Amino acid sequence: MSEALMVVCMKPPLFLFALLCVLCGHSFAAIPGAGGWRHEELRRFQAAEANQGVAVDAEFFYAIDNHALGKYRKHTGARVGGWDGPKGGRIQHLNAGLVRDGRLYCAHSNYPKLPAESSVEIWDTATMQPVGQQHFEQPPGSLTWAVQRQGEWFACFAHYKGTSDPARSVVVRYDAQWRRLGSWSFPAELIQRFAGSSASGGAFGPGGGLFVTGHDAKELYMLGLPETGPVLEWTATIPISAEGQAFCWDPVETNLLYSISRRAKEVIVSRV
């Protein structure tokens, strides 16, 4: 009896399942597990602006809405300031935020309008007033997050099923002067997990890995930057309590994750 025939005889359900997947054009590649990473929720704070994401510094967290920001004390959740742009104004769709040296950097786009326009909008965290902008000429999508590492910028330009192909989403690497150095796409299996959306949040976190979230799934994905090749390496999938959206790592306790529940209008503090 041939080896192939033995497989059919000994494990027909498994063989038939695999054959069905092949005939239907479906991949049954394994989804990376948590890889030893664990998530523990610690507390939640109400924040009216918790609709797109959250940023954090040593003393405060900043809840982000489409065209509004709220500044809150980290340990009490007390609101101490904010900014609100007019509906229909220049600021249309803020996404992820990052705080560096007293400046809040927020990804911004005109999504769902086309052609896509994208920028990084900058606020002074003391006054909560706009102080600058980095505009992208002919961006490769709608900017959802931009983070720094060792003087370089890494920015995600998203595509969505409603207006484009999510597989066109890309992470672009820039130098300190925003000159393009290279780019990567997301693994096809991860694009499927985005379920028609894209990577809403991204940041380098514990262990130096790049972590991203989707739009709705309660999952945190860990990715590696490949030495060669155009596709990011998906290495871990960590269950979390936030429904996707943009997040940030605490700069003081670097394993603390700040995320949001947009349905509950809450900022979630967790340990990973």
PDB file of C-alpha atoms in Angstrom:
ATOM      1  CA  MET A   1       0.000   0.000   0.000  1.00  0.00           C
ATOM      2  CA  SER A   2       1.392   3.458  -0.909  1.00  0.00           C
ATOM      3  CA  GLU A   3       2.098   6.056   1.781  1.00  0.00           C
ATOM      4  CA  ALA A   4      -0.524   8.401   0.318  1.00  0.00           C
ATOM      5  CA  LEU A   5      -3.163   5.659   0.400  1.00  0.00           C
ATOM      6  CA  MET A   6      -2.279   4.837   3.995  1.00  0.00           C
ATOM      7  CA  VAL A   7      -2.910   8.499   4.962  1.00  0.00           C
ATOM      8  CA  VAL A   8      -6.347   8.391   3.316  1.00  0.00           C
ATOM      9  CA  CYS A   9      -7.237   5.150   5.059  1.00  0.00           C
ATOM     10  CA  MET A  10      -5.938   6.016   8.486  1.00  0.00           C
ATOM     11  CA  LYS A  11      -7.110   9.668   8.792  1.00  0.00           C
ATOM     12  CA  PRO A  12      -9.977  10.276   6.345  1.00  0.00           C
ATOM     13  CA  PRO A  13     -11.587  13.249   8.175  1.00  0.00           C
ATOM     14  CA  LEU A  14      -8.304  15.182   8.298  1.00  0.00           C
ATOM     15  CA  PHE A  15      -7.487  14.288   4.700  1.00  0.00           C
ATOM     16  CA  LEU A  16     -10.943  15.322   3.460  1.00  0.00           C
ATOM     17  CA  PHE A  17     -10.778  18.606   5.382  1.00  0.00           C
ATOM     18  CA  ALA A  18      -7.401  19.441   3.873  1.00  0.00           C
ATOM     19  CA  LEU A  19      -8.619  18.449   0.402  1.00  0.00           C
ATOM     20  CA  LEU A  20     -11.701  20.634   0.793  1.00  0.00           C
ATOM     21  CA  CYS A  21      -9.541  23.599   1.816  1.00  0.00           C
ATOM     22  CA  VAL A  22      -7.352  23.161  -1.249  1.00  0.00           C
ATOM     23  CA  LEU A  23     -10.320  22.816  -3.606  1.00  0.00           C
ATOM     24  CA  CYS A  24     -11.983  25.908  -2.153  1.00  0.00           C
ATOM     25  CA  GLY A  25      -8.805  27.939  -2.292  1.00  0.00           C
ATOM     26  CA  HIS A  26      -8.564  28.429   1.472  1.00  0.00           C
ATOM     27  CA  SER A  27      -5.329  28.459   3.464  1.00  0.00           C
ATOM     28  CA  PHE A  28      -5.227  26.655   6.798  1.00  0.00           C
ATOM     29  CA  ALA A  29      -1.915  28.133   7.987  1.00  0.00           C
ATOM     30  CA  ALA A  30      -1.680  28.171  11.763  1.00  0.00           C
ATOM     31  CA  ILE A  31      -2.283  31.476  13.560  1.00  0.00           C
ATOM     32  CA  PRO A  32       0.653  32.300  15.866  1.00  0.00           C
ATOM     33  CA  GLY A  33      -0.159  31.747  19.532  1.00  0.00           C
ATOM     34  CA  ALA A  34       0.596  34.044  22.455  1.00  0.00           C
ATOM     35  CA  GLY A  35       4.174  32.779  22.635  1.00  0.00           C
ATOM     36  CA  GLY A  36       4.343  33.136  26.414  1.00  0.00           C
ATOM     37  CA  TRP A  37       2.871  36.669  26.475  1.00  0.00           C
ATOM     38  CA  ARG A  38       0.025  37.268  28.946  1.00  0.00           C
ATOM     39  CA  HIS A  39      -2.453  40.134  29.303  1.00  0.00           C
ATOM     40  CA  GLU A  40      -3.874  41.299  32.633  1.00  0.00           C
ATOM     41  CA  GLU A  41      -6.365  44.149  32.798  1.00  0.00           C
ATOM     42  CA  LEU A  42      -5.737  46.477  35.757  1.00  0.00           C
ATOM     43  CA  ARG A  43      -8.247  49.345  35.608  1.00  0.00           C
ATOM     44  CA  ARG A  44     -10.517  51.436  33.384  1.00  0.00           C
ATOM     45  CA  PHE A  45     -11.242  55.165  33.184  1.00  0.00           C
ATOM     46  CA  GLN A  46     -14.176  56.913  31.551  1.00  0.00           C
ATOM     47  CA  ALA A  47     -13.069  59.260  28.757  1.00  0.00           C
ATOM     48  CA  ALA A  48     -15.563  60.881  26.401  1.00  0.00           C
ATOM     49  CA  GLU A  49     -12.962  61.137  23.629  1.00  0.00           C
ATOM     50  CA  ALA A  50     -11.978  57.446  23.716  1.00  0.00           C
ATOM     51  CA  ASN A  51     -13.146  56.709  20.192  1.00  0.00           C
ATOM     52  CA  GLN A  52      -9.993  56.315  18.074  1.00  0.00           C
ATOM     53  CA  GLY A  53      -7.119  55.705  20.472  1.00  0.00           C
ATOM     54  CA  VAL A  54      -5.043  56.856  23.424  1.00  0.00           C
ATOM     55  CA  ALA A  55      -1.551  58.234  24.035  1.00  0.00           C
ATOM     56  CA  VAL A  56       0.318  58.459  27.342  1.00  0.00           C
ATOM     57  CA  ASP A  57       3.273  60.226  28.982  1.00  0.00           C
ATOM     58  CA  ALA A  58       4.725  60.196  32.499  1.00  0.00           C
ATOM     59  CA  GLU A  59       1.714  61.925  34.137  1.00  0.00           C
ATOM     60  CA  PHE A  60      -1.243  61.947  31.772  1.00  0.00           C
ATOM     61  CA  PHE A  61      -3.094  59.976  29.147  1.00  0.00           C
ATOM     62  CA  TYR A  62      -4.703  61.565  26.120  1.00  0.00           C
ATOM     63  CA  ALA A  63      -7.946  60.137  24.737  1.00  0.00           C
ATOM     64  CA  ILE A  64      -8.346  60.680  21.000  1.00  0.00           C
ATOM     65  CA  ASP A  65     -11.524  61.217  18.975  1.00  0.00           C
ATOM     66  CA  ASN A  66     -11.901  62.147  15.295  1.00  0.00           C
ATOM     67  CA  HIS A  67     -11.350  65.854  15.914  1.00  0.00           C
ATOM     68  CA  ALA A  68     -11.101  66.124  19.698  1.00  0.00           C
ATOM     69  CA  LEU A  69      -8.585  65.327  22.449  1.00  0.00           C
ATOM     70  CA  GLY A  70      -8.964  64.882  26.198  1.00  0.00           C
ATOM     71  CA  LYS A  71      -6.141  65.136  28.744  1.00  0.00           C
ATOM     72  CA  TYR A  72      -6.516  63.005  31.907  1.00  0.00           C
ATOM     73  CA  ARG A  73      -4.424  62.241  34.982  1.00  0.00           C
ATOM     74  CA  LYS A  74      -3.031  58.702  34.785  1.00  0.00           C
ATOM     75  CA  HIS A  75      -3.681  57.679  38.364  1.00  0.00           C
ATOM     76  CA  THR A  76      -7.108  59.215  38.971  1.00  0.00           C
ATOM     77  CA  GLY A  77      -8.663  59.587  35.521  1.00  0.00           C
ATOM     78  CA  ALA A  78      -9.508  63.226  36.265  1.00  0.00           C
ATOM     79  CA  ARG A  79      -9.898  65.335  33.102  1.00  0.00           C
ATOM     80  CA  VAL A  80      -7.608  68.375  33.213  1.00  0.00           C
ATOM     81  CA  GLY A  81      -7.723  69.700  29.666  1.00  0.00           C
ATOM     82  CA  GLY A  82      -8.390  69.056  26.040  1.00  0.00           C
ATOM     83  CA  TRP A  83      -8.862  70.373  22.539  1.00  0.00           C
ATOM     84  CA  ASP A  84     -11.855  70.299  20.233  1.00  0.00           C
ATOM     85  CA  GLY A  85     -11.767  71.095  16.536  1.00  0.00           C
ATOM     86  CA  PRO A  86     -14.860  72.240  14.655  1.00  0.00           C
ATOM     87  CA  LYS A  87     -16.887  69.627  12.791  1.00  0.00           C
ATOM     88  CA  GLY A  88     -16.085  70.010   9.122  1.00  0.00           C
ATOM     89  CA  GLY A  89     -12.783  71.718   9.909  1.00  0.00           C
ATOM     90  CA  ARG A  90      -9.292  70.825   8.715  1.00  0.00           C
ATOM     91  CA  ILE A  91      -8.878  68.072  11.329  1.00  0.00           C
ATOM     92  CA  GLN A  92     -11.183  65.280  10.161  1.00  0.00           C
ATOM     93  CA  HIS A  93     -10.035  61.836  11.303  1.00  0.00           C
ATOM     94  CA  LEU A  94      -7.416  61.535  14.054  1.00  0.00           C
ATOM     95  CA  ASN A  95      -6.097  58.088  14.885  1.00  0.00           C
ATOM     96  CA  ALA A  96      -3.187  56.880  17.038  1.00  0.00           C
ATOM     97  CA  GLY A  97      -1.133  59.228  19.207  1.00  0.00           C
ATOM     98  CA  LEU A  98       2.410  59.367  20.557  1.00  0.00           C
ATOM     99  CA  VAL A  99       3.913  61.719  23.175  1.00  0.00           C
ATOM    100  CA  ARG A 100       7.546  62.812  22.912  1.00  0.00           C
ATOM    101  CA  ASP A 101       9.251  65.751  24.683  1.00  0.00           C
ATOM    102  CA  GLY A 102       6.045  67.589  25.518  1.00  0.00           C
ATOM    103  CA  ARG A 103       4.493  67.103  22.105  1.00  0.00           C
ATOM    104  CA  LEU A 104       1.510  64.923  21.182  1.00  0.00           C
ATOM    105  CA  TYR A 105       1.844  63.516  17.664  1.00  0.00           C
ATOM    106  CA  CYS A 106      -1.408  62.210  16.160  1.00  0.00           C
ATOM    107  CA  ALA A 107      -1.886  60.338  12.914  1.00  0.00           C
ATOM    108  CA  HIS A 108      -4.498  62.076  10.761  1.00  0.00           C
ATOM    109  CA  SER A 109      -6.268  61.400   7.477  1.00  0.00           C
ATOM    110  CA  ASN A 110      -9.293  62.444   5.453  1.00  0.00           C
ATOM    111  CA  TYR A 111     -10.709  58.889   5.480  1.00  0.00           C
ATOM    112  CA  PRO A 112     -13.096  57.835   3.934  1.00  0.00           C
ATOM    113  CA  LYS A 113     -12.569  60.508   1.304  1.00  0.00           C
ATOM    114  CA  LEU A 114     -10.473  59.849  -1.795  1.00  0.00           C
ATOM    115  CA  PRO A 115      -7.813  60.492  -2.857  1.00  0.00           C
ATOM    116  CA  ALA A 116      -6.261  59.803   0.522  1.00  0.00           C
ATOM    117  CA  GLU A 117      -4.669  62.689   2.397  1.00  0.00           C
ATOM    118  CA  SER A 118      -2.517  62.065   5.469  1.00  0.00           C
ATOM    119  CA  SER A 119      -0.506  64.015   8.017  1.00  0.00           C
ATOM    120  CA  VAL A 120       0.955  63.900  11.523  1.00  0.00           C
ATOM    121  CA  GLU A 121      -0.654  66.645  13.604  1.00  0.00           C
ATOM    122  CA  ILE A 122       1.245  67.999  16.614  1.00  0.00           C
ATOM    123  CA  TRP A 123      -0.022  69.549  19.862  1.00  0.00           C
ATOM    124  CA  ASP A 124       1.756  71.080  22.852  1.00  0.00           C
ATOM    125  CA  THR A 125       0.734  68.856  25.780  1.00  0.00           C
ATOM    126  CA  ALA A 126       0.957  71.745  28.284  1.00  0.00           C
ATOM    127  CA  THR A 127      -1.421  74.068  26.433  1.00  0.00           C
ATOM    128  CA  MET A 128      -3.218  71.433  24.294  1.00  0.00           C
ATOM    129  CA  GLN A 129      -2.888  73.761  21.328  1.00  0.00           C
ATOM    130  CA  PRO A 130      -1.747  72.764  17.815  1.00  0.00           C
ATOM    131  CA  VAL A 131       1.891  73.620  17.123  1.00  0.00           C
ATOM    132  CA  GLY A 132       2.836  71.836  13.893  1.00  0.00           C
ATOM    133  CA  GLN A 133       2.203  69.334  11.153  1.00  0.00           C
ATOM    134  CA  GLN A 134       4.017  66.808   8.964  1.00  0.00           C
ATOM    135  CA  HIS A 135       2.153  66.528   5.657  1.00  0.00           C
ATOM    136  CA  PHE A 136       2.625  63.600   3.286  1.00  0.00           C
ATOM    137  CA  GLU A 137       2.561  64.242  -0.443  1.00  0.00           C
ATOM    138  CA  GLN A 138       0.634  61.529  -2.280  1.00  0.00           C
ATOM    139  CA  PRO A 139       0.545  59.148   0.716  1.00  0.00           C
ATOM    140  CA  PRO A 140       0.220  55.403   0.023  1.00  0.00           C
ATOM    141  CA  GLY A 141      -3.011  55.251   2.041  1.00  0.00           C
ATOM    142  CA  SER A 142      -4.733  56.714   5.108  1.00  0.00           C
ATOM    143  CA  LEU A 143      -2.341  57.208   8.021  1.00  0.00           C
ATOM    144  CA  THR A 144      -3.437  55.320  11.143  1.00  0.00           C
ATOM    145  CA  TRP A 145      -0.303  55.380  13.319  1.00  0.00           C
ATOM    146  CA  ALA A 146       3.241  56.747  13.365  1.00  0.00           C
ATOM    147  CA  VAL A 147       5.863  55.816  15.973  1.00  0.00           C
ATOM    148  CA  GLN A 148       9.522  56.549  16.603  1.00  0.00           C
ATOM    149  CA  ARG A 149      12.410  54.165  17.195  1.00  0.00           C
ATOM    150  CA  GLN A 150      16.078  55.154  17.393  1.00  0.00           C
ATOM    151  CA  GLY A 151      15.464  58.437  15.591  1.00  0.00           C
ATOM    152  CA  GLU A 152      13.457  56.874  12.774  1.00  0.00           C
ATOM    153  CA  TRP A 153       9.724  56.943  12.086  1.00  0.00           C
ATOM    154  CA  PHE A 154       7.529  53.975  11.239  1.00  0.00           C
ATOM    155  CA  ALA A 155       4.127  54.870   9.794  1.00  0.00           C
ATOM    156  CA  CYS A 156       1.159  52.723   8.786  1.00  0.00           C
ATOM    157  CA  PHE A 157      -0.922  53.728   5.775  1.00  0.00           C
ATOM    158  CA  ALA A 158      -4.166  51.785   5.745  1.00  0.00           C
ATOM    159  CA  HIS A 159      -6.622  50.610   3.116  1.00  0.00           C
ATOM    160  CA  TYR A 160     -10.159  49.403   3.853  1.00  0.00           C
ATOM    161  CA  LYS A 161     -12.556  47.097   2.076  1.00  0.00           C
ATOM    162  CA  GLY A 162     -15.175  49.821   1.627  1.00  0.00           C
ATOM    163  CA  THR A 163     -12.926  51.974  -0.525  1.00  0.00           C
ATOM    164  CA  SER A 164      -9.898  49.844  -1.433  1.00  0.00           C
ATOM    165  CA  ASP A 165      -8.087  46.537  -0.796  1.00  0.00           C
ATOM    166  CA  PRO A 166      -6.837  45.997   2.792  1.00  0.00           C
ATOM    167  CA  ALA A 167      -3.877  44.028   1.384  1.00  0.00           C
ATOM    168  CA  ARG A 168      -2.502  47.361   0.125  1.00  0.00           C
ATOM    169  CA  SER A 169      -1.927  48.517   3.729  1.00  0.00           C
ATOM    170  CA  VAL A 170       1.759  49.224   4.281  1.00  0.00           C
ATOM    171  CA  VAL A 171       4.223  50.206   7.031  1.00  0.00           C
ATOM    172  CA  VAL A 172       6.740  52.762   5.780  1.00  0.00           C
ATOM    173  CA  ARG A 173      10.072  53.472   7.449  1.00  0.00           C
ATOM    174  CA  TYR A 174      11.373  57.075   7.399  1.00  0.00           C
ATOM    175  CA  ASP A 175      14.472  58.813   8.722  1.00  0.00           C
ATOM    176  CA  ALA A 176      14.282  61.724  11.186  1.00  0.00           C
ATOM    177  CA  GLN A 177      13.628  64.153   8.289  1.00  0.00           C
ATOM    178  CA  TRP A 178      10.776  61.999   6.928  1.00  0.00           C
ATOM    179  CA  ARG A 179      12.737  60.682   3.977  1.00  0.00           C
ATOM    180  CA  ARG A 180      11.484  57.264   2.951  1.00  0.00           C
ATOM    181  CA  LEU A 181      13.855  54.372   3.692  1.00  0.00           C
ATOM    182  CA  GLY A 182      11.727  51.307   2.944  1.00  0.00           C
ATOM    183  CA  SER A 183       8.392  49.609   3.528  1.00  0.00           C
ATOM    184  CA  TRP A 184       6.689  46.325   4.437  1.00  0.00           C
ATOM    185  CA  SER A 185       3.253  44.830   3.879  1.00  0.00           C
ATOM    186  CA  PHE A 186       1.291  42.731   6.377  1.00  0.00           C
ATOM    187  CA  PRO A 187       1.106  38.922   6.129  1.00  0.00           C
ATOM    188  CA  ALA A 188      -1.921  37.739   4.143  1.00  0.00           C
ATOM    189  CA  GLU A 189      -3.212  35.737   7.129  1.00  0.00           C
ATOM    190  CA  LEU A 190      -3.107  38.833   9.338  1.00  0.00           C
ATOM    191  CA  ILE A 191      -4.950  40.875   6.724  1.00  0.00           C
ATOM    192  CA  GLN A 192      -7.719  38.285   7.057  1.00  0.00           C
ATOM    193  CA  ARG A 193      -7.814  38.889  10.826  1.00  0.00           C
ATOM    194  CA  PHE A 194      -8.312  42.616  10.109  1.00  0.00           C
ATOM    195  CA  ALA A 195     -11.659  41.562   8.566  1.00  0.00           C
ATOM    196  CA  GLY A 196     -11.879  44.213   5.885  1.00  0.00           C
ATOM    197  CA  SER A 197     -10.126  46.901   7.942  1.00  0.00           C
ATOM    198  CA  SER A 198      -6.437  47.461   8.710  1.00  0.00           C
ATOM    199  CA  ALA A 199      -3.954  48.072  11.534  1.00  0.00           C
ATOM    200  CA  SER A 200      -5.558  50.750  13.708  1.00  0.00           C
ATOM    201  CA  GLY A 201      -2.724  50.906  16.236  1.00  0.00           C
ATOM    202  CA  GLY A 202       0.976  50.179  16.313  1.00  0.00           C
ATOM    203  CA  ALA A 203       3.936  50.745  18.633  1.00  0.00           C
ATOM    204  CA  PHE A 204       7.261  49.207  19.601  1.00  0.00           C
ATOM    205  CA  GLY A 205       6.850  47.605  23.004  1.00  0.00           C
ATOM    206  CA  PRO A 206       8.372  45.159  25.500  1.00  0.00           C
ATOM    207  CA  GLY A 207      11.235  43.192  24.002  1.00  0.00           C
ATOM    208  CA  GLY A 208      11.600  45.668  21.153  1.00  0.00           C
ATOM    209  CA  GLY A 209       8.942  44.037  18.982  1.00  0.00           C
ATOM    210  CA  LEU A 210       6.421  45.881  16.856  1.00  0.00           C
ATOM    211  CA  PHE A 211       2.905  45.376  18.236  1.00  0.00           C
ATOM    212  CA  VAL A 212      -0.227  46.195  16.234  1.00  0.00           C
ATOM    213  CA  THR A 213      -3.985  45.999  16.685  1.00  0.00           C
ATOM    214  CA  GLY A 214      -6.805  45.696  14.197  1.00  0.00           C
ATOM    215  CA  HIS A 215     -10.098  47.553  14.101  1.00  0.00           C
ATOM    216  CA  ASP A 216     -12.368  45.319  16.196  1.00  0.00           C
ATOM    217  CA  ALA A 217     -10.697  42.072  17.304  1.00  0.00           C
ATOM    218  CA  LYS A 218      -9.656  41.705  20.950  1.00  0.00           C
ATOM    219  CA  GLU A 219      -6.133  40.780  19.902  1.00  0.00           C
ATOM    220  CA  LEU A 220      -2.655  42.312  20.050  1.00  0.00           C
ATOM    221  CA  TYR A 221      -0.325  41.103  17.286  1.00  0.00           C
ATOM    222  CA  MET A 222       3.458  41.015  17.616  1.00  0.00           C
ATOM    223  CA  LEU A 223       5.435  41.480  14.406  1.00  0.00           C
ATOM    224  CA  GLY A 224       9.092  41.284  13.466  1.00  0.00           C
ATOM    225  CA  LEU A 225      10.927  43.412  10.924  1.00  0.00           C
ATOM    226  CA  PRO A 226      12.485  40.996   8.426  1.00  0.00           C
ATOM    227  CA  GLU A 227      16.162  41.344   7.543  1.00  0.00           C
ATOM    228  CA  THR A 228      15.185  40.719   3.933  1.00  0.00           C
ATOM    229  CA  GLY A 229      11.839  40.531   2.210  1.00  0.00           C
ATOM    230  CA  PRO A 230       8.820  42.832   1.895  1.00  0.00           C
ATOM    231  CA  VAL A 231       6.466  41.216   4.449  1.00  0.00           C
ATOM    232  CA  LEU A 232       6.391  41.700   8.224  1.00  0.00           C
ATOM    233  CA  GLU A 233       6.805  38.538  10.309  1.00  0.00           C
ATOM    234  CA  TRP A 234       3.786  37.653  12.468  1.00  0.00           C
ATOM    235  CA  THR A 235       5.177  36.017  15.610  1.00  0.00           C
ATOM    236  CA  ALA A 236       2.495  36.178  18.325  1.00  0.00           C
ATOM    237  CA  THR A 237      -1.221  36.783  18.921  1.00  0.00           C
ATOM    238  CA  ILE A 238      -2.063  37.997  22.433  1.00  0.00           C
ATOM    239  CA  PRO A 239      -5.720  38.052  23.607  1.00  0.00           C
ATOM    240  CA  ILE A 240      -6.602  41.434  25.179  1.00  0.00           C
ATOM    241  CA  SER A 241      -9.777  43.076  26.485  1.00  0.00           C
ATOM    242  CA  ALA A 242      -9.774  46.092  24.131  1.00  0.00           C
ATOM    243  CA  GLU A 243     -11.675  45.868  20.839  1.00  0.00           C
ATOM    244  CA  GLY A 244      -8.820  46.860  18.549  1.00  0.00           C
ATOM    245  CA  GLN A 245      -8.245  50.572  17.855  1.00  0.00           C
ATOM    246  CA  ALA A 246      -5.094  52.549  18.653  1.00  0.00           C
ATOM    247  CA  PHE A 247      -3.039  52.004  21.808  1.00  0.00           C
ATOM    248  CA  CYS A 248       0.183  53.160  23.453  1.00  0.00           C
ATOM    249  CA  TRP A 249       2.821  51.765  25.840  1.00  0.00           C
ATOM    250  CA  ASP A 250       3.542  53.586  29.090  1.00  0.00           C
ATOM    251  CA  PRO A 251       6.959  55.290  28.913  1.00  0.00           C
ATOM    252  CA  VAL A 252       7.587  54.756  32.657  1.00  0.00           C
ATOM    253  CA  GLU A 253       6.289  51.219  33.240  1.00  0.00           C
ATOM    254  CA  THR A 254       7.065  49.923  29.780  1.00  0.00           C
ATOM    255  CA  ASN A 255       4.943  46.768  30.030  1.00  0.00           C
ATOM    256  CA  LEU A 256       1.761  48.746  30.751  1.00  0.00           C
ATOM    257  CA  LEU A 257      -0.581  48.936  27.791  1.00  0.00           C
ATOM    258  CA  TYR A 258      -3.055  51.788  27.357  1.00  0.00           C
ATOM    259  CA  SER A 259      -5.920  50.930  25.010  1.00  0.00           C
ATOM    260  CA  ILE A 260      -9.590  51.858  24.593  1.00  0.00           C
ATOM    261  CA  SER A 261     -13.087  50.485  24.430  1.00  0.00           C
ATOM    262  CA  ARG A 262     -14.818  52.788  21.972  1.00  0.00           C
ATOM    263  CA  ARG A 263     -18.231  51.266  22.756  1.00  0.00           C
ATOM    264  CA  ALA A 264     -17.890  52.016  26.479  1.00  0.00           C
ATOM    265  CA  LYS A 265     -15.867  55.247  26.022  1.00  0.00           C
ATOM    266  CA  GLU A 266     -13.196  53.908  28.363  1.00  0.00           C
ATOM    267  CA  VAL A 267      -9.426  53.920  28.524  1.00  0.00           C
ATOM    268  CA  ILE A 268      -8.115  50.498  29.596  1.00  0.00           C
ATOM    269  CA  VAL A 269      -4.859  50.037  31.491  1.00  0.00           C
ATOM    270  CA  SER A 270      -3.328  46.538  31.291  1.00  0.00           C
ATOM    271  CA  ARG A 271      -0.109  44.704  31.964  1.00  0.00           C
ATOM    272  CA  VAL A 272       1.440  42.636  29.184  1.00  0.00           C
TER     273      VAL A 272
END
